[in-house]
Structure formats: structure tokens, C-alpha cells
XYZ file of C-alpha atoms in Angstrom:
306
model
C 18.433 -26.212 20.761
C 17.183 -25.398 17.454
C 17.258 -21.681 18.446
C 21.064 -22.055 19.433
C 21.802 -23.586 15.919
C 20.174 -20.859 14.326
C 22.149 -18.326 16.118
C 25.232 -19.863 15.266
C 24.907 -21.072 11.693
C 22.810 -17.722 10.498
C 23.564 -14.961 13.089
C 26.849 -14.564 12.355
C 27.006 -15.906 9.122
C 24.942 -14.080 7.775
C 26.425 -10.965 9.080
C 29.799 -12.119 7.541
C 27.919 -12.821 4.455
C 26.574 -9.303 4.522
C 29.910 -8.112 5.470
C 31.235 -8.903 1.827
C 28.704 -6.526 0.523
C 28.492 -4.153 3.158
C 32.420 -3.690 3.630
C 32.997 -1.230 1.223
C 33.074 2.384 1.925
C 32.942 5.203 -0.256
C 32.757 6.027 -3.668
C 29.162 8.255 -4.714
C 29.103 11.864 -4.259
C 26.391 13.622 -5.647
C 26.014 17.695 -6.076
C 22.926 18.392 -3.730
C 23.680 15.252 -1.488
C 24.373 15.641 2.193
C 28.148 16.607 2.902
C 30.770 14.843 1.698
C 31.786 11.752 3.654
C 27.928 10.874 4.810
C 27.148 7.380 3.841
C 24.381 5.894 1.745
C 24.105 2.967 4.007
C 25.004 2.532 8.090
C 25.056 -1.050 8.964
C 25.620 -1.093 13.029
C 25.758 -4.210 14.948
C 26.338 -5.799 18.237
C 24.232 -3.865 20.417
C 21.191 -3.112 22.196
C 18.136 -1.117 19.790
C 18.530 2.122 21.081
C 22.341 2.379 21.529
C 22.416 0.981 17.910
C 20.418 3.655 16.592
C 22.354 6.294 18.787
C 25.533 5.100 16.570
C 23.788 4.671 13.570
C 22.028 8.140 13.130
C 25.616 9.861 14.302
C 27.080 8.387 11.334
C 24.332 9.245 9.280
C 24.752 12.869 9.961
C 22.742 13.487 13.473
C 18.819 13.810 13.834
C 19.321 17.162 13.126
C 19.767 16.630 9.457
C 16.529 15.030 9.133
C 14.238 16.826 11.506
C 14.362 20.961 11.835
C 12.607 22.927 14.973
C 9.086 23.122 14.697
C 8.279 20.192 12.230
C 5.571 17.534 12.396
C 6.987 14.138 12.478
C 5.543 10.901 11.513
C 7.184 7.642 12.398
C 6.250 4.223 11.266
C 6.973 1.017 12.708
C 5.729 -2.443 12.209
C 2.941 -2.927 15.028
C 0.614 -5.141 12.786
C 0.523 -8.078 15.223
C -0.606 -8.882 18.715
C 2.250 -10.549 19.857
C 5.010 -9.531 22.532
C 8.609 -8.194 21.106
C 10.128 -11.714 21.551
C 8.042 -12.914 18.809
C 10.175 -10.177 16.752
C 6.777 -9.758 14.538
C 7.092 -5.752 15.404
C 9.186 -3.084 15.740
C 11.207 -3.198 18.897
C 9.843 -0.562 21.350
C 13.125 0.492 22.682
C 14.129 1.216 19.170
C 10.745 3.169 18.449
C 11.031 4.829 21.673
C 14.543 6.436 21.213
C 13.590 7.341 17.592
C 10.865 9.507 19.102
C 13.396 11.050 21.687
C 16.090 12.167 18.990
C 13.079 14.005 17.041
C 12.032 15.447 20.183
C 15.583 16.367 20.840
C 15.816 17.739 16.975
C 13.163 20.406 17.891
C 10.240 18.769 16.362
C 7.060 20.108 17.637
C 5.081 16.865 17.670
C 6.072 13.345 16.618
C 2.880 10.682 15.550
C 3.389 6.979 15.621
C 1.371 5.015 14.008
C 0.223 1.733 11.976
C -2.739 0.227 9.975
C -2.502 -3.060 11.834
C -3.273 -6.539 11.032
C -4.767 -7.576 14.536
C -6.910 -5.200 16.345
C -5.159 -2.155 16.974
C -5.403 -1.301 20.511
C -3.942 -5.000 21.306
C -1.412 -4.646 18.629
C -0.211 -1.455 20.127
C -0.286 -2.156 24.013
C 1.114 -5.890 23.404
C 4.051 -4.545 21.214
C 4.909 -2.500 23.813
C 4.941 0.266 21.556
C 2.422 2.109 23.073
C 4.032 2.630 26.283
C 7.315 3.166 24.724
C 5.816 6.273 22.753
C 4.445 7.388 25.740
C 7.202 7.750 27.765
C 9.264 9.471 24.849
C 6.721 11.915 24.946
C 5.069 11.157 21.249
C 1.660 10.754 20.220
C 0.043 7.713 18.997
C -2.566 7.526 16.348
C -4.853 4.970 14.973
C -4.938 3.723 11.442
C -8.243 1.606 11.835
C -10.631 3.676 9.917
C -10.867 4.492 6.198
C -12.088 7.760 7.030
C -8.219 8.472 7.961
C -7.365 7.656 4.305
C -7.125 9.887 1.422
C -6.978 8.707 -2.380
C -3.465 9.314 -4.003
C -2.500 8.831 -7.715
C 0.951 6.670 -8.143
C 1.776 8.203 -11.333
C 4.892 5.871 -12.004
C 2.922 2.615 -10.943
C 2.469 -0.436 -13.554
C -0.189 -2.494 -11.583
C -0.824 0.525 -8.496
C -2.019 3.460 -10.155
C -3.988 4.808 -7.236
C -4.309 4.204 -3.700
C -5.664 5.446 -0.214
C -2.927 6.924 2.206
C -3.054 7.992 5.858
C -3.535 11.652 6.527
C -0.777 11.689 8.796
C 1.851 10.787 6.098
C 0.379 13.086 3.869
C 0.321 15.888 6.379
C 3.868 15.096 7.857
C 7.132 17.277 7.373
C 9.171 14.232 7.899
C 8.268 10.668 7.632
C 10.509 8.072 9.322
C 9.776 4.517 8.028
C 11.081 2.024 10.727
C 10.299 -1.725 9.479
C 11.341 -5.262 11.452
C 13.089 -7.674 9.395
C 11.426 -10.776 8.785
C 10.191 -13.546 6.728
C 6.970 -13.428 4.938
C 5.140 -16.030 3.186
C 3.700 -13.918 0.653
C 6.787 -11.435 -0.097
C 9.506 -13.950 1.010
C 10.851 -10.504 3.354
C 9.014 -7.871 4.868
C 11.300 -4.940 5.199
C 11.333 -1.286 4.392
C 9.478 -1.203 1.310
C 6.765 -4.046 2.357
C 6.312 -2.162 5.746
C 4.758 1.047 3.920
C 1.837 -1.215 3.237
C 0.856 -0.311 6.807
C 0.372 3.338 5.789
C -2.271 2.602 2.801
C -5.906 1.233 3.439
C -6.706 -1.318 0.549
C -3.615 -3.384 0.788
C -5.845 -6.289 0.376
C -6.141 -5.327 -3.375
C -2.341 -5.285 -3.747
C -2.423 -9.160 -2.731
C -4.801 -9.941 -5.329
C -3.156 -7.709 -8.076
C 0.505 -8.778 -8.089
C 1.949 -8.140 -4.811
C 5.378 -7.542 -5.633
C 4.801 -5.122 -8.427
C 2.501 -3.175 -6.275
C 5.045 -2.818 -3.089
C 7.411 -1.457 -6.257
C 4.890 0.462 -7.452
C 4.577 2.635 -4.202
C 7.972 2.806 -3.734
C 8.330 4.853 -6.912
C 5.350 7.462 -5.279
C 6.527 7.497 -1.128
C 10.010 8.218 -0.319
C 10.823 8.106 3.296
C 13.149 10.941 4.696
C 14.678 7.938 6.898
C 14.643 4.145 6.874
C 15.927 2.460 9.740
C 15.644 -1.596 9.960
C 15.228 -3.133 13.021
C 17.375 -6.130 13.071
C 18.099 -6.691 16.563
C 15.526 -10.047 16.619
C 14.977 -11.568 13.229
C 12.327 -13.786 12.426
C 13.729 -16.260 9.782
C 10.403 -18.579 9.203
C 6.706 -18.377 9.791
C 6.260 -14.961 9.002
C 4.735 -12.263 9.159
C 3.185 -13.122 12.340
C 5.513 -16.028 13.334
C 4.511 -18.858 15.673
C 7.102 -18.592 18.806
C 10.324 -17.634 19.666
C 11.818 -20.506 17.998
C 11.442 -18.632 14.857
C 13.695 -15.790 16.125
C 17.385 -15.078 16.029
C 19.215 -12.445 18.068
C 21.182 -10.769 15.218
C 21.620 -7.229 17.269
C 21.776 -5.253 14.162
C 20.224 -2.323 12.533
C 20.498 -0.744 8.949
C 20.041 3.081 8.370
C 19.065 4.768 4.947
C 17.296 7.463 3.088
C 17.143 5.064 0.173
C 14.248 2.271 1.165
C 15.407 0.230 -1.943
C 18.982 0.167 -0.540
C 17.954 -0.299 2.789
C 15.751 -3.497 1.875
C 18.913 -4.916 -0.244
C 21.078 -4.678 2.538
C 18.411 -6.274 4.570
C 17.935 -9.203 2.364
C 22.039 -9.855 2.516
C 21.778 -9.512 6.125
C 18.996 -11.980 6.230
C 21.248 -14.470 4.223
C 19.933 -14.150 0.522
C 22.490 -14.193 -1.636
C 21.378 -11.495 -3.802
C 18.582 -8.950 -3.124
C 17.319 -9.784 -6.467
C 15.595 -12.885 -5.177
C 13.253 -10.666 -3.356
C 10.759 -9.934 -6.499
C 10.147 -6.190 -5.331
C 13.211 -5.434 -4.216
C 14.354 -6.756 -7.975
C 11.605 -4.670 -9.464
C 11.660 -1.541 -7.718
C 15.708 -1.349 -8.750
C 14.743 -2.022 -12.290
C 12.062 0.861 -12.087
C 14.551 3.277 -10.477
C 12.835 3.569 -7.037
C 16.131 2.962 -5.706
C 19.987 1.532 -5.462
C 20.173 -1.896 -4.874
C 23.900 -1.774 -6.183
C 25.490 -2.174 -2.799
C 29.051 -2.550 -4.371
C 28.757 0.709 -5.684
C 27.181 2.774 -2.646
C 29.397 4.445 0.321
C 28.696 2.228 3.264
C 29.247 2.863 7.026
C 29.995 -0.363 8.687
C 29.945 -0.133 12.880
C 30.529 -2.978 15.211
C 30.140 -1.942 19.093
């Protein structure tokens, strides 16, 4: 009963509310940017995770815009938790599979998928369904469970975070694709694109004890994914980041794509039902620090309903 109420009151309503901000199309055009008409953000709704991505990446110029022949690609979904896809604590496996397939079809030499998980990594990879999805697509899985995989990097523009330890796969990649799942988070309020990057570092515990919102924003000034794909097919509305049961989840059947992770997070916050993206501390700080744009009303947004 409760889930049905969420579907009615928050699912459709959240998209309609987001539509107030996401409904405009086209204003920014900068030299050196993608071809004219390429949107800053694509918002797709009313399909399965793989179909949403097919339409979304097409509207953003196709995977060939991001991946060239012979390149090494790293895909970073959320695989943090040893729970099934129905719980929506992890990125949906069908979306991960489709992204790997697109990368290989575009000519990628190899596509790695990894996360520095919160639960035991082998269990999380298997139970999330992502292990099988990556194997089926022809990608490669990598662990993030040992400090030996991480290298110290400087964060030149960080205010609280001046250095951290980042996974070597990201440092070596030609293309980095960030694939968070939109969900509630007890410490950060929302977990989306910027928060998902905590899974590429080793010492994230220090972030929690050293002004979490500022550290997330600091890291966003340094690490810029080539593409951010926000999985909002199933959205955990409460009890995040792990959730308690499927009753925490609403089926929004949506997806957001952007090269700007602040833009992706700002749109995701609206989709989640927040009135303003600034209600999430790290989104506000990242916008103020110039890590990306959260002024959705001034961006080119392509909104697709399947």
C-alpha cells in the first residue's frame, strides 16, 4: 500500500516537478564544445534501463562521441552493497551491461567495471547482478578492495580535501564513465554522481570525519568523468544508502545523462523531489566552486518520454 502511494504521489509528481526545470531546451553554445544542438543534459523517461540508455546516448551524440577505437574505458557504477537489484542500492545491471556493449561497439579495446564496495566486494558484485551483466557484455571486472590499487593524487583546488588515494584504473583510463544510482543517503541526503565518486578512492572514511559535503565538492573540482549516467529506474526514497526493503523504492523509469556531474546531480535532486538542488550541501558547494553548473534554467536540456 505504501509503495503504491509513493508511486502515485512521488513518482509521477517528481517527474512533473522536475519537468518545470528540465523542460526548457537550448541556450548555451560554446566554441570547442560538441556540435551545435547537442544538449547539456538528456532526461529520458518511461522505459527499461537499457532502452533508456539507447535513447539517451543517441540524443547526446552517440557513444562514438566519447569512446574511440582502441581506447581503454572504465565504467564506475554503484556496486557498494550486497543486495539484489530490486532494492535499488546499486546501479541496475541491465544499464551497466548496455553501457559496456555500447563502449565495445564504439571500438573500445577493453572496458573495466569496478567499485570500492562497502560490503564484501565479491558478494556485492555477484548479488547486484553486475558481475554477470559485465561478463555477458564482454567487459572486465576489477576489484577495489586493496589499498595497493590506489595512488595518492593532489586536489589543487580542494578546501578541506587536498589529497586522496585514487584507484589506478581511473588514472590510467582513456575514458571514464560514471554511472550512479539515484537514492537517499543518511549522511549526504542524496547519493548521485559526485557522491558515487567516493567509490574510486581508498580513504573515504576520512571524508566523513572531515566535512563530508566539502570533501565531495572538493573532489569534483579534480575528477571530471567524461560522461555521467544517472540510473533513476528504481529510486530508493528513504533508508539510504543501503535501504531496508523494496518498500523504500519507487519505480521512476527514468535516466539522466550529462558530461557535467554537477548538472547531473542538480537535475537528479529535482527528480528526487527536492525544490532546489542547493538543498544538498555538496551540490551547492560544488556549484559555488565552479566544479560544474547547476543553473538548469540556463542549460540546454533534451527531455524524452518513450
